[in-house]
Short mmCIF file of C-alpha atoms (C1' of nucleotides) in Angstrom, two decimals:
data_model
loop_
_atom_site.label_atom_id
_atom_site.label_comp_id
_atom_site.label_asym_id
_atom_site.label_seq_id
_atom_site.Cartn_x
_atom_site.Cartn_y
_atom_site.Cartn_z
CA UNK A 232 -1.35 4.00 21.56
CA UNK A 233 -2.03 0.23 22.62
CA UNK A 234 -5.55 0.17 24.52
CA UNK A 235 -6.59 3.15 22.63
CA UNK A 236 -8.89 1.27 20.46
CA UNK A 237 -10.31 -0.78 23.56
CA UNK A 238 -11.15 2.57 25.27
CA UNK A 239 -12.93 3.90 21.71
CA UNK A 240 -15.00 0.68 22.03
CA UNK A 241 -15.96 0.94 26.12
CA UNK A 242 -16.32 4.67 25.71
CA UNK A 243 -18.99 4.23 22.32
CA UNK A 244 -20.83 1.65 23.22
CA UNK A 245 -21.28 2.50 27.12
CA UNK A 246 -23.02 5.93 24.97
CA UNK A 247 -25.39 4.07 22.91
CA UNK A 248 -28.56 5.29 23.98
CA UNK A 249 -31.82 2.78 25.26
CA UNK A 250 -33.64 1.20 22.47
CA UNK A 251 -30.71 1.60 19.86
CA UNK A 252 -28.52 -0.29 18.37
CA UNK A 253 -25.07 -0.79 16.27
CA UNK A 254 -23.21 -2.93 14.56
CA UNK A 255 -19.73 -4.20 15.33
CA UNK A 256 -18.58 -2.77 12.03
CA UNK A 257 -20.46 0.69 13.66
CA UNK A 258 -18.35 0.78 16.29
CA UNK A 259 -14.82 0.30 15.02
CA UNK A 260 -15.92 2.99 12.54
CA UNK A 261 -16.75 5.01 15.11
CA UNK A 262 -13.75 4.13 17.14
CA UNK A 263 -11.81 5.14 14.18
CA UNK A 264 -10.73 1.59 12.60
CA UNK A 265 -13.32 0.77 10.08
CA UNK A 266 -11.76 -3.19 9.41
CA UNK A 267 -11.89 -4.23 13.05
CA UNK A 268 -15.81 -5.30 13.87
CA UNK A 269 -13.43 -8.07 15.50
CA UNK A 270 -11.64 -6.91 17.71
CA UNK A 271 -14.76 -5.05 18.87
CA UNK A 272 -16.15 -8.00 20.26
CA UNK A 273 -13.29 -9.54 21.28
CA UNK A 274 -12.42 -5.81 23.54
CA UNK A 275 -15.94 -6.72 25.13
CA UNK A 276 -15.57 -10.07 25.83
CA UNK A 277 -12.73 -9.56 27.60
CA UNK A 278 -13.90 -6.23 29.60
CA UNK A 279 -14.92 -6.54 33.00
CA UNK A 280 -16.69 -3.19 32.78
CA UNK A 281 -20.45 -2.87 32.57
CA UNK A 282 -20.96 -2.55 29.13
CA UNK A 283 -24.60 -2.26 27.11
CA UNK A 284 -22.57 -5.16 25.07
CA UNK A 285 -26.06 -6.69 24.08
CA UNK A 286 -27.10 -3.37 22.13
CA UNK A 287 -24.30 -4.06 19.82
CA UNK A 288 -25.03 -6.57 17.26
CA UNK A 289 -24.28 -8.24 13.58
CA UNK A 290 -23.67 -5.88 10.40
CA UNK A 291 -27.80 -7.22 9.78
CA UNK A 292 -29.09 -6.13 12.67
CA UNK A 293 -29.33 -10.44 13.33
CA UNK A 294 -27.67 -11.46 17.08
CA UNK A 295 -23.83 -12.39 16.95
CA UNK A 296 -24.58 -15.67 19.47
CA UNK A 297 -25.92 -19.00 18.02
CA UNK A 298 -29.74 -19.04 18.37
CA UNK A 299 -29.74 -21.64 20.94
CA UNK A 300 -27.44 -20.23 23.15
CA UNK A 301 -28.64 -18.89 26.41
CA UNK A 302 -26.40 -15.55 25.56
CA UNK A 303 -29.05 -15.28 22.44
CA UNK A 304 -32.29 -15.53 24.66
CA UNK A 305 -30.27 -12.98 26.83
CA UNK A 306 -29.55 -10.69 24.25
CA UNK A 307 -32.79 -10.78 22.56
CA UNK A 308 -35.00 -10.13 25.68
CA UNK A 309 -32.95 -7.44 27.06
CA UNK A 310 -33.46 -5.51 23.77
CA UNK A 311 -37.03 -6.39 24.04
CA UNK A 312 -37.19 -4.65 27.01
CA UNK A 313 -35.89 -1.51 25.99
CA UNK A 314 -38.06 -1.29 23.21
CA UNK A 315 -36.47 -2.91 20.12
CA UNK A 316 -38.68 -5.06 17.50
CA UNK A 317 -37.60 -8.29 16.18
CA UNK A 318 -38.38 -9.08 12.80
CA UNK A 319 -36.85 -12.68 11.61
CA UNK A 320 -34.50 -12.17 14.51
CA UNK A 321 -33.08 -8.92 12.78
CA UNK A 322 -33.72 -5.80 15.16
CA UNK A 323 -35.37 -3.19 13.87
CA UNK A 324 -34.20 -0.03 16.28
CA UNK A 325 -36.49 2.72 15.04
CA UNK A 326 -33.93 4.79 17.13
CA UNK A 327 -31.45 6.79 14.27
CA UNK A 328 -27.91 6.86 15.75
CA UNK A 329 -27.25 9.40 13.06
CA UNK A 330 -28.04 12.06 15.89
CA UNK A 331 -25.77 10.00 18.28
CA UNK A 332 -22.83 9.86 15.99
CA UNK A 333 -22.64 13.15 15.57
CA UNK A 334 -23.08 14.30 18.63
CA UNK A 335 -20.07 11.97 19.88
CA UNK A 336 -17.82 12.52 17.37
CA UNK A 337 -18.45 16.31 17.26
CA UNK A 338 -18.17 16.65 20.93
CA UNK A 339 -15.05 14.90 21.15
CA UNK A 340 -13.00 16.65 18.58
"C1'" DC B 52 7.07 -18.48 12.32
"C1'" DC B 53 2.92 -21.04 10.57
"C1'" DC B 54 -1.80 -22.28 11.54
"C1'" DT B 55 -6.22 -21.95 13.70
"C1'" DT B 56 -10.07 -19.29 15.82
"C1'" DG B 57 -13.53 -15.95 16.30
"C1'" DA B 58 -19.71 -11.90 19.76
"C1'" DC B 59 -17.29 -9.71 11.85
"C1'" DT B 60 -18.45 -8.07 6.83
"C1'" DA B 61 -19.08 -7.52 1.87
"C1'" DT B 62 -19.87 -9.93 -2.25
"C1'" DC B 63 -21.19 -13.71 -5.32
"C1'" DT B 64 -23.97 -17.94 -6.40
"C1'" DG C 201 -32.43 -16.01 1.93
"C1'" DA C 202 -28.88 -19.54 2.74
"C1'" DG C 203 -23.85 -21.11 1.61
"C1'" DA C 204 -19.38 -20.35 0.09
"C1'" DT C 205 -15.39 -17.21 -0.34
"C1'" DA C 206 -12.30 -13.86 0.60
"C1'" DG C 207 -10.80 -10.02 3.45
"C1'" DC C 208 -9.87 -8.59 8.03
"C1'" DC C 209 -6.77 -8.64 12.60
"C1'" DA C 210 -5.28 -9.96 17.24
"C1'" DA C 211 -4.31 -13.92 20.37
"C1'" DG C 212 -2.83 -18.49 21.44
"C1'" DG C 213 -0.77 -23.19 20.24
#
DNA sequence: CCCTTGACTATCT
DNA sequence: GAGATAGCCAAGG
C-alpha cells in the first residue's frame, strides 16, 4: 500500500517514549523495511504532523544535522531536556527501547 | 531514461 | 576516530 510505510514511521516514532532514542535504521526496521533509514527522514521532513522527529537520530547515536546548524543546537537541547547525555555529541539514552519494541510490535499484531 | 541528492548505514583503510 | 566506498531508495531535473 503507498503511504503505508509513511504511517509505520509517524505511528513509531510519535511512540518513542521521553528520554529515548532511535535510529533511522530503527525505525524502518521497525516499520518493517530494514534498507530505508532514508526514506525515514525524508517521511518526516515532509510531515506536517507533530512528530518527536528530534528523538530519532544517526545509526551512532551522533545528530543527522551539520553541527553548526541551528536544527543541531535544536535537536541537541531538546534531548537535553528530556534527559539524554551527550557524550562526543553521541547520545547516550540509558532508556532500553527493547521494552518499547516489543510492546509495539506485539500489540499490533 | 540517466543523473544527482539526501535528517542513512555497514565496512574497510 | 576520520575518510572513502559501496549499498540503499524515492524524488526531482
Amino acid at each position: 500500500m503507498p503511504g503505508d510505510f509513511d504511517q509505520m514511521v509517524w505511528k513509531i516514532v510519535s511512540s518513542i517514549p521521553e528520554g529515548a532514542v532511535m535510529s533511522y535504521g530503527e525505525v524502518a526496521k521497525a516499520a518493517g523495511y530494514p534498507k530505508r533509514a532514508r526514506m525515514v527522514s525524508r517521511a518526516m521532513s515532509r510531515s506536517e504532523k507533530k512528530l518527536p522527529w528530534y528523538r530519532v537520530l544517526r545509526s551512532d547515536y551522533s545528530i543527522a544535522f551539520d553541527k553548526d546548524s541551528d536544527n543541531y543546537k535544536m535537536q541537541k537541547s531538546l534531548l537535553e531536556n528530556e534527559g539524554v547525555e551527550f557524550k562526543k555529541n553521541k547520545a547516550c539514552s540509558c532508556q532500553s527501547m527493547d521494552n518499547f519494541l516489543d510492546q509495539y510490535l506485539w500489540g499490533e499484531t
